[in-house]
XYZ file of C-alpha atoms in Angstrom:
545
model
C 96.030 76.233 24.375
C 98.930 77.576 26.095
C 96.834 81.486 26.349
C 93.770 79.405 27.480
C 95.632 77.643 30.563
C 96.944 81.068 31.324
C 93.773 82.637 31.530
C 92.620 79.715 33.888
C 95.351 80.188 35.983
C 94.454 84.073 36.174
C 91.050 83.527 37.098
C 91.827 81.100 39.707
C 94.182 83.432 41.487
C 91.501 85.839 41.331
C 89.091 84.246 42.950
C 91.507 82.568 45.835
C 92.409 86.415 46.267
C 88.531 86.938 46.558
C 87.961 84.589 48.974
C 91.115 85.021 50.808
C 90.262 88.841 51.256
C 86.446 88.085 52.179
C 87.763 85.355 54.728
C 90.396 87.533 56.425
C 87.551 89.996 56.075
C 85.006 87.622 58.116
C 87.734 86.856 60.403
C 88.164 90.554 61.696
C 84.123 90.833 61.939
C 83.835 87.905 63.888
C 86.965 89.393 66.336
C 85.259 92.845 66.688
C 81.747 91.159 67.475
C 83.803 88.888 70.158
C 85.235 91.927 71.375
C 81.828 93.721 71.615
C 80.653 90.432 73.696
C 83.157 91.264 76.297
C 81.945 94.496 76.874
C 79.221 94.435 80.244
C 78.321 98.315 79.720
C 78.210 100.778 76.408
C 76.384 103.677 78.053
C 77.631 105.752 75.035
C 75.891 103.553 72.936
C 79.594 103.731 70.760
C 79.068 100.134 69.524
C 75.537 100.195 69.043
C 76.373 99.334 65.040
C 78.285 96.885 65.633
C 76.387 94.302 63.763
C 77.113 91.648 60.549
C 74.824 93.625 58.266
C 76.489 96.933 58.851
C 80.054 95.550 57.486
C 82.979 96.002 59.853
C 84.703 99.035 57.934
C 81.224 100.710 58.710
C 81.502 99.919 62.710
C 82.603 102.960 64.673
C 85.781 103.641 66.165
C 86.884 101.397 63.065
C 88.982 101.906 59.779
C 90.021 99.591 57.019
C 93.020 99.379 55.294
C 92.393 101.008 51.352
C 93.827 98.271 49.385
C 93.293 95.188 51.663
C 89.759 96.308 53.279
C 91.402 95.033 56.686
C 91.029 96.422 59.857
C 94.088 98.529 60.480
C 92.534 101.068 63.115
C 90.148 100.489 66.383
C 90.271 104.036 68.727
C 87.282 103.585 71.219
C 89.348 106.246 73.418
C 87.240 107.588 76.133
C 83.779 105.698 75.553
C 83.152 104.567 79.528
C 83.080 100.908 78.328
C 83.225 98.121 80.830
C 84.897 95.253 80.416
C 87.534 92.595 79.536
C 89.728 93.392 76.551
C 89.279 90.180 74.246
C 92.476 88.240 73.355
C 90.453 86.858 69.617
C 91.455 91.190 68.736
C 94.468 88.967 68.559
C 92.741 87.929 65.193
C 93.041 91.457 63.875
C 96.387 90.383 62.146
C 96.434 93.869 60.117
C 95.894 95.903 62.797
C 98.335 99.064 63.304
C 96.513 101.279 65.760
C 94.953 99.695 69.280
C 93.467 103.066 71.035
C 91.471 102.228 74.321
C 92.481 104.856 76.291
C 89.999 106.022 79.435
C 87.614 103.191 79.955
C 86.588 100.680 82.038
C 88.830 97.983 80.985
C 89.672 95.513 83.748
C 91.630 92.226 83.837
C 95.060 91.302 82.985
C 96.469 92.452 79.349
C 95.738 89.888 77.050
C 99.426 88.002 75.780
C 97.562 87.203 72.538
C 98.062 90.675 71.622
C 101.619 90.088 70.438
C 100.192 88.094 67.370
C 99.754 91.508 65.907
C 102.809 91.827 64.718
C 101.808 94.623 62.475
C 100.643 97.181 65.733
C 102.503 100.809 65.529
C 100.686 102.006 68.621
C 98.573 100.557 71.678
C 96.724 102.478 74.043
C 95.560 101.013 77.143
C 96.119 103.949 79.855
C 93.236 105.264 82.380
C 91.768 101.447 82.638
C 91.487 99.191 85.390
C 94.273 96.459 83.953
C 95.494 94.129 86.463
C 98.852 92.006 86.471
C 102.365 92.164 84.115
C 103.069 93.745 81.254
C 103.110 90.517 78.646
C 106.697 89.864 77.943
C 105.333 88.485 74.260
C 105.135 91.728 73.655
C 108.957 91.947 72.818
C 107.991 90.870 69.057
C 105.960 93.762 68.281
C 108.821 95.313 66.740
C 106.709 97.689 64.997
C 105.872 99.461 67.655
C 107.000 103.260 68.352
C 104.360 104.124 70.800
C 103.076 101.934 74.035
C 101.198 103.909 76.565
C 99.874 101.832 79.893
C 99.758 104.517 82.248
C 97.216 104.806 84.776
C 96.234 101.703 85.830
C 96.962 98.725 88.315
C 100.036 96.564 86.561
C 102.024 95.128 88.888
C 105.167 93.245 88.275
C 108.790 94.216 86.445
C 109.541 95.862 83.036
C 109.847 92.957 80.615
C 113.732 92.174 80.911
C 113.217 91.764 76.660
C 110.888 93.892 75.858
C 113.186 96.590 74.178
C 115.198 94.065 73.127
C 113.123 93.620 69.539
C 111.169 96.766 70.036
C 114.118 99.648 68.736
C 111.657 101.486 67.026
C 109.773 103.091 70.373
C 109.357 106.801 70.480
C 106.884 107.005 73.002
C 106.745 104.708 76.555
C 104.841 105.845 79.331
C 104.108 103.039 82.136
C 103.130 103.050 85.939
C 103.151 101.107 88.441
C 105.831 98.249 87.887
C 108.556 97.045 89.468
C 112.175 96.550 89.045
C 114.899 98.111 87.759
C 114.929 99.891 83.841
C 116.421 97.251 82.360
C 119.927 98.299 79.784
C 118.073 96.957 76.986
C 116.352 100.498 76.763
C 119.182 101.754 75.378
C 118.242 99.865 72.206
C 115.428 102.443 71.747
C 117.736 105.069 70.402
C 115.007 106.677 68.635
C 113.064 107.262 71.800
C 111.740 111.036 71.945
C 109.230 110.559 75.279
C 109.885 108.202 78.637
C 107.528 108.626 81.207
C 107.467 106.106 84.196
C 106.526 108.674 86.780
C 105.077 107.092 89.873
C 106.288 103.425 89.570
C 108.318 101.659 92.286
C 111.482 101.097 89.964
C 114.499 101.025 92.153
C 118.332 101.072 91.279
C 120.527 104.011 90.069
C 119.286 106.511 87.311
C 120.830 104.812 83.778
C 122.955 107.203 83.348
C 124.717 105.032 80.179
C 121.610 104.172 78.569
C 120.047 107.675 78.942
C 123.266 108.929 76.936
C 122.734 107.347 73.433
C 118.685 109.206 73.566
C 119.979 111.985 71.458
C 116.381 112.315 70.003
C 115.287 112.439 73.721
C 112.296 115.321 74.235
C 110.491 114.549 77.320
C 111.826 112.201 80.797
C 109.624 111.849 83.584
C 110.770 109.877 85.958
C 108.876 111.713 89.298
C 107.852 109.455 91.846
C 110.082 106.601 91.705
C 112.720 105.217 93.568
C 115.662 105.857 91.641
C 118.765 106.612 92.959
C 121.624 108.557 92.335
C 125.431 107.046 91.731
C 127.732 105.801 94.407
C 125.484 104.836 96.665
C 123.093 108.422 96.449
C 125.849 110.939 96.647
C 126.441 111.593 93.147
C 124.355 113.336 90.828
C 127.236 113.882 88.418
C 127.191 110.776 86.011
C 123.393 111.230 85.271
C 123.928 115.024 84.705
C 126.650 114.613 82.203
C 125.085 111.781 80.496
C 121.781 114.017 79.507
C 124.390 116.482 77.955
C 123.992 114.578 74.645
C 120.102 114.681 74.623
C 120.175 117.628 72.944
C 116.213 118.019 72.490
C 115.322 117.706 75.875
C 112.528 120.033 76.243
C 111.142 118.357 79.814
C 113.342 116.622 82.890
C 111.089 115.589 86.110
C 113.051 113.745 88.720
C 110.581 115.065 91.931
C 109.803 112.886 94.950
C 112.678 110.101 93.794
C 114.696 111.459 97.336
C 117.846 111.999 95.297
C 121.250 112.589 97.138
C 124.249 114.772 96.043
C 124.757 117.957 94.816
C 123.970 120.042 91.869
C 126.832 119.546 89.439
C 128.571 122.047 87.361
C 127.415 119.650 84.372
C 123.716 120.919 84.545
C 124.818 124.139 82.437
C 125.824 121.583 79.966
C 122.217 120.496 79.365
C 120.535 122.311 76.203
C 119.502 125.057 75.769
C 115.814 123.104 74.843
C 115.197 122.577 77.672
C 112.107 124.297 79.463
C 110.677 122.427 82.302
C 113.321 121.658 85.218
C 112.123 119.783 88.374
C 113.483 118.565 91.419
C 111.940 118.894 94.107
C 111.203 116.291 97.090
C 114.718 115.039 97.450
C 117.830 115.767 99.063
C 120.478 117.835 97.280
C 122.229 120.001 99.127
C 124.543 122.595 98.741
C 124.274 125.877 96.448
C 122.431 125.971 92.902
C 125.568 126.529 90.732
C 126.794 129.448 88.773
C 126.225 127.061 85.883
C 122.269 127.397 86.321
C 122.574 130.804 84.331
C 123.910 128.606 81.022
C 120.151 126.584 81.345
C 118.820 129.701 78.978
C 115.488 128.378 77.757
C 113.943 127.405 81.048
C 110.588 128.815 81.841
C 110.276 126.443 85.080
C 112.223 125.776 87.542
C 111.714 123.925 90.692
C 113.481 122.214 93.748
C 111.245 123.008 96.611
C 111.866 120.643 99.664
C 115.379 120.445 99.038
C 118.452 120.913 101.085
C 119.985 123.889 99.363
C 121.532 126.804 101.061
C 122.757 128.887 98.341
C 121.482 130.778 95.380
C 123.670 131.848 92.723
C 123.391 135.385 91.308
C 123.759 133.804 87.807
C 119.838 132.716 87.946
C 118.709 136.264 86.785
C 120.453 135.029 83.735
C 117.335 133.049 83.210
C 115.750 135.488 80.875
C 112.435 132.845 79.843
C 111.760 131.880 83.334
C 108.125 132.280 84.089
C 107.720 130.213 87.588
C 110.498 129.616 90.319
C 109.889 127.468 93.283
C 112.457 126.985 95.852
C 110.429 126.634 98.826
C 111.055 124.275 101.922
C 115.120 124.674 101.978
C 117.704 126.331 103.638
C 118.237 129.582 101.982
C 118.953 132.419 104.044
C 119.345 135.433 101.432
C 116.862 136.548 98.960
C 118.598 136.434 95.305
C 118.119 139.995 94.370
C 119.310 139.157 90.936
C 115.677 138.074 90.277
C 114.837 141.772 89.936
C 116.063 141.475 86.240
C 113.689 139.300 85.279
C 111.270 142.000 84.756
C 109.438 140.777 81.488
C 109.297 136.770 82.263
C 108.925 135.635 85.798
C 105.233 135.193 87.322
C 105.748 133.498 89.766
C 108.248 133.144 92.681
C 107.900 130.622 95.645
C 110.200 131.151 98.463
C 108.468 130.048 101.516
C 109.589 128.161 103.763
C 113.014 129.011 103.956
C 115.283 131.035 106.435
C 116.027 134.271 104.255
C 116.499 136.985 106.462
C 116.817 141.096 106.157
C 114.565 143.383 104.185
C 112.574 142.361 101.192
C 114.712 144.377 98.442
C 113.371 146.893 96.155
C 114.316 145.209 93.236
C 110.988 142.970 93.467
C 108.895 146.030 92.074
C 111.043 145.731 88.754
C 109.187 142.310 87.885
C 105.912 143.676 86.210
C 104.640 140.575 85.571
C 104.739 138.758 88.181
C 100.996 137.084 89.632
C 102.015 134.716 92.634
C 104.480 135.984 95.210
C 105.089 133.944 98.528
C 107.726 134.452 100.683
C 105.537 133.435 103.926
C 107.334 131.900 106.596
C 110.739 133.301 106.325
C 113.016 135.636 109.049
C 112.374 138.649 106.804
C 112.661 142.362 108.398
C 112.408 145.810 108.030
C 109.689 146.931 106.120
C 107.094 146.301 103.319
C 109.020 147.834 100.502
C 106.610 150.610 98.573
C 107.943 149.121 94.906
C 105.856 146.291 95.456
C 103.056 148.394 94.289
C 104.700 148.500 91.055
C 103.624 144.509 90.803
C 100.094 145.585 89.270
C 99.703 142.169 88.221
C 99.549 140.381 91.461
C 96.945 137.833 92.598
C 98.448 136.209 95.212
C 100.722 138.113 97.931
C 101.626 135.917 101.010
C 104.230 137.664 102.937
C 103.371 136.254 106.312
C 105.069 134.936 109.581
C 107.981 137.016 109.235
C 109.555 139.917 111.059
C 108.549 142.651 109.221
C 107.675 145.978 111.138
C 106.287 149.381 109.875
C 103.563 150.504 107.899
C 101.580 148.507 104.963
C 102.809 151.266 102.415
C 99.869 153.319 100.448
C 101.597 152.200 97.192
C 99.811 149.025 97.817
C 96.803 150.651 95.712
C 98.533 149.325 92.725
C 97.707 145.813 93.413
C 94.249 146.597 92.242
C 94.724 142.858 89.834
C 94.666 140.926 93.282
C 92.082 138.704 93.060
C 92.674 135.798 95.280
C 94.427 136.848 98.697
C 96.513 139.277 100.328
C 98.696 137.612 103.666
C 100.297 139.999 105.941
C 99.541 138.023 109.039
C 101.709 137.081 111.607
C 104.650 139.891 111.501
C 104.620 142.968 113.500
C 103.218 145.553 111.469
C 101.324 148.331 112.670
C 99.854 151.776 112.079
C 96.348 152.950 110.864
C 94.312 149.943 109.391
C 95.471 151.166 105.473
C 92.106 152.134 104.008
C 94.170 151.680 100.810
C 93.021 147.983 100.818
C 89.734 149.198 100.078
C 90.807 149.331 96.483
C 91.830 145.951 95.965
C 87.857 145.213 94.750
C 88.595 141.910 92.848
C 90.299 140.068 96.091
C 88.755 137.281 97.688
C 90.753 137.252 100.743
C 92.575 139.645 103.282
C 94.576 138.172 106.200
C 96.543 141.201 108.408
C 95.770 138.685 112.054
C 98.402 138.975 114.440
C 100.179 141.962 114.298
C 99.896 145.771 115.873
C 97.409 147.595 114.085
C 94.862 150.093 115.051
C 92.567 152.461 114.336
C 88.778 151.275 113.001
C 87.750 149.335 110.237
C 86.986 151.793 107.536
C 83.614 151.655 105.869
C 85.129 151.666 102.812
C 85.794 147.869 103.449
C 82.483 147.135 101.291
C 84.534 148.321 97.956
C 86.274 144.816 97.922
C 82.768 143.401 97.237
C 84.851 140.013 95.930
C 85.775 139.301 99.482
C 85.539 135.582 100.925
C 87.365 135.933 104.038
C 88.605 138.681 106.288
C 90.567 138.191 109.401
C 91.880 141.134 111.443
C 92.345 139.552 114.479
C 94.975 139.556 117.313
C 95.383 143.300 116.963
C 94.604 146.488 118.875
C 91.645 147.481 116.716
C 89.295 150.210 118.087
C 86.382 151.251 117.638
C 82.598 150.160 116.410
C 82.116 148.100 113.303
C 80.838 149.541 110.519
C 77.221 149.432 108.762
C 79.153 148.680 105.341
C 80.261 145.001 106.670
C 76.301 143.605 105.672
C 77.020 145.290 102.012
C 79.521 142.485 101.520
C 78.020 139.557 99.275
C 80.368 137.420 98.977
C 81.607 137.167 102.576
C 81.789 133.455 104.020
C 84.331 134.321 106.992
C 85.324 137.047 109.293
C 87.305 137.082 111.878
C 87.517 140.529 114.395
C 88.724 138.757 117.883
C 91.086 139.314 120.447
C 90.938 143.261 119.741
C 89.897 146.242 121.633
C 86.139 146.834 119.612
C 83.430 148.474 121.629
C 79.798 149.570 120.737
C 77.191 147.334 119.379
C 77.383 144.394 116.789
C 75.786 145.792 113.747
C 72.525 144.243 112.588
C 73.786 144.319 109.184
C 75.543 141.131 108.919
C 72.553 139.709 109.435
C 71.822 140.486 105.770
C 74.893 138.434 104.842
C 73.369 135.485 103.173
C 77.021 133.540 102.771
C 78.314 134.304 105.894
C 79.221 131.041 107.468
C 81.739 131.904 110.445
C 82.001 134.844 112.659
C 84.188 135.610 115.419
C 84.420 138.459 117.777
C 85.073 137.210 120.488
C 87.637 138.457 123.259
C 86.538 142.118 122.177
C 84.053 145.166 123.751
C 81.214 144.903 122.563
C 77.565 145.881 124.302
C 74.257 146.133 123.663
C 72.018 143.134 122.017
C 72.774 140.536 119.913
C 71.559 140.511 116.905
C 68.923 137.901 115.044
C 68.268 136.235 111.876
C 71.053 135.369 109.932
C 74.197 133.862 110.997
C 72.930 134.971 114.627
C 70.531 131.994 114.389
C 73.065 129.536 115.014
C 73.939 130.963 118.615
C 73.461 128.038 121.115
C 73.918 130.508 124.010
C 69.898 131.320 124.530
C 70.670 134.844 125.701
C 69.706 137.698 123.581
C 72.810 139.996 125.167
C 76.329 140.256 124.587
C 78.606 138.936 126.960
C 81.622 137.060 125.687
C 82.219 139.766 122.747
């Protein structure tokens, strides 16, 4: 009797587990189908099998769980849907993964979602969400990643949020307001914080940044953080980042931050790669420290108020792009001549460095982008810049430097973009040596004292866009050679001493769209077809060229 009743009891619990599983079952299909009712477009067809008969474990962007046959994972990531997200997925009680990452979501973020107490992640960036953050979502305390970047949430940080929620790795939100609240610090196994162009306000946490010891990537760009004691002291939050000793990334652009650059940034690790700071207000020198920051392979604090540039930066042996542009620096750090095998690109525009542009510059082989355009630098072009075979991008204008453009400049033959000499007072021969350069697009040597002709070699940069030798003493007639360039969209020849007749071959130029040569010498008739058909002066002769 006794094995019979046992039995009984077996079977029943079988069959309640059967019908508890097929229920729960039903439950999620019914959720999903509500879901799919809120959608008002599906131009990717993505839930076009979303349907009873097809079984929800079949649907797609779906997976079940292996022993319980729930639904533990919906990703519809980047399907262009339109719609309202549901709050019945609140139903989806098993669920661990909510991916919905660039669509067309709009509406406020459903509070029901913190009945799924089970979630690990949820996705809701590039969407059109409305309203708060749901401060129900403190229980998920699951959750290790919560990404709601990129789209329109307005309000503050839930005060409790991170209260419950100790297990985040990954936060990145936008657009909120407030302050980052202490209970953050909770999070201590947080490895990426990203709340880049928000409106938070108060001072950067330095305490609560300090116990992040796991703590890979902060981006806090954009914001409008402050620094301690009322914006003067950088110190605090410097010294508190010493113990994240994984910090690969640190982006603290456009916050306006006041103070200096402490001694404690050679403290941070040696991780770290990716240093910005630019679009604030420090002032002073960059540190001797900065030579400790080893791994770096960016580093930028353009718009700044620095005046100072310690030699200890050619210590940075990994560096691969240095922008300092927009600040006060008056000497160029010729310590960056060691950095022969890293650094690509150097940005120092914009700044007040004065004397000659040193040799040393020719020792960095590698290096693609060079701009040190709108500077007080003299003397002349140096010739090791030719040793710079890589270049594509050489802006060295509005400065003071006289001379010659130095033949070695036939080793830039890699420029492919442009080549800015404008605005200085060079002068000499037009160098015909720019004829090599056959990959650049564009050519800028306006405003300074050249002369001579344009050689009819000019066709070898067949690449070229744009070419503006204006504002110089140029003699001469223009060569045949000028209609053998394809490419050509602008050129610029005025305010120059030319003479003869306009040839008829830029006519042929099918791209040109702008020509000047005006203020110049020129005789005989104007051309027609081409560009020449846009003339509104009716005349057929030349008389303001």
């Amino acid at each position: 009797m006794f094995i019979k009743i046992a039995i009984f009891i077996s079977l029943l619990q079988h069959f309640v587990t059967i019908f508890c599983h097929q229920y729960s079952l039903d439950t999620d299909t019914a959720a999903l189908l509500s879901f799919k009712s809120s959608i008002t477009s599906d131009p990717r067809s993505r839930l076009g099998d979303w349907n009873e008969g097809n079984g929800v474990c079949n649907f797609t962007g779906v997976k079940c769980g292996l022993k319980n046959r729930r639904v533990v994972y919906l990703n519809l990531n980047s399907s262009s849907l339109v719609g309202t997200i549901s709050p019945v997925l609140s139903n989806l009680t098993q669920l661990h993964y909510l991916l919905l990452v660039e669509n067309h979501f709009y509406g406020t973020i459903p509070s029901e979602l913190s009945s799924l107490r089970n979630l690990i992640e949820i996705k809701l960036s590039s969407n059109n969400l409305q309203g708060p953050i749901p401060g129900s979502f403190s229980v998920l305390s699951q959750l290790k990643l919560i990404l709601l970047n990129d789209n329109d949430l307005s309000g503050t940080i839930p005060p409790a949020f991170f209260a419950n929620c100790t297990l985040l790795k990954n936060i990145n939100f936008s657009q909120n307001l407030g302050e980052i609240p202490p209970s953050l610090g909770n999070a201590t196994e947080l490895l990426n914080l990203d709340v880049e162009n928000n409106t938070i306000t108060g001072e950067l946490p330095a305490e609560t940044f300090s116990k992040f010891h796991e703590l890979s990537y902060l981006h806090l760009s954009d914001t409008h953080m402050i620094s301690h004691d009322n914006n003067t002291n950088l110190e605090p939050f410097f010294s508190a980042l010493a113990n994240c000793s994984w910090l690969e990334e640190l982006k603290l652009a456009g916050l306006g931050l006041g103070g200096t650059l402490p001694s404690s940034i050679g403290e941070l690790t040696t991780n770290l790669r990716t240093f910005q700071l630019q679009e604030n207000r420090i002032q002073g020198s960059i540190p001797p420290q900065v030579g400790n920051m080893s791994g770096l392979t960016l580093l930028n604090l353009s718009s700044n108020f620095l005046t100072e540039i310690s030699a200890e930066i050619g210590k940075l042996s990994r560096l691969e792009q240095l922008a300092l542009s927009y600040n006060f620096f008056s000497e160029f750090p010729v310590a960056l001549g060691q950095l022969s095998f890293s650094l690509s690109s150097i940005d120092l525009s914009h700044n007040n460095l004065s004397g000659p542009i040193p040799e040393e510059i020719g020792n960095i082989s590698v290096l693609t982008y060079l701009f040190l355009n709108n500077n007080l630098l003299s003397g002349e072009i140096p010739p090791s810049i030719g040793r710079c075979t890589l270049l594509h991008k050489l802006d060295l204008s509005y400065n003071r430097l006289t001379g010659k453009v130095p033949p070695d400049i036939t080793g830039l033959r890699e420029m492919r973009r442009f080549l800015n000499l404008s605005h200085n007072q060079l002068e000499g021969m037009l160098p015909i040596e720019l004829s090599k350069l056959e990959n650049v697009e564009e050519i800028d040597l306006s405003c300074n004292r050249f002369n001579g002709t344009i050689f009819s070699q000019i066709s070898s940069c067949y690449a070229l866009k744009l070419v503006n030798f204006s504002n110089n003493s140029i003699q001469g007639v223009l060569p045949e050679s000028l209609g053998d360039l394809k490419s050509i969209a602008v050129i610029d020849f005025s305010a120059n001493e030319r003479s003869g007749p306009i040839p008829p071959s830029l006519k042929k130029i099918k791209t040109l769209t702008f020509l000047n040569l005006s203020s110049n010498n020129f005789n005989g008739m104007i051309p027609t077809d081409g560009i020449f058909d846009l003339l509104t002066n009716s005349s057929d002769r030349v008389k303001d060229f």
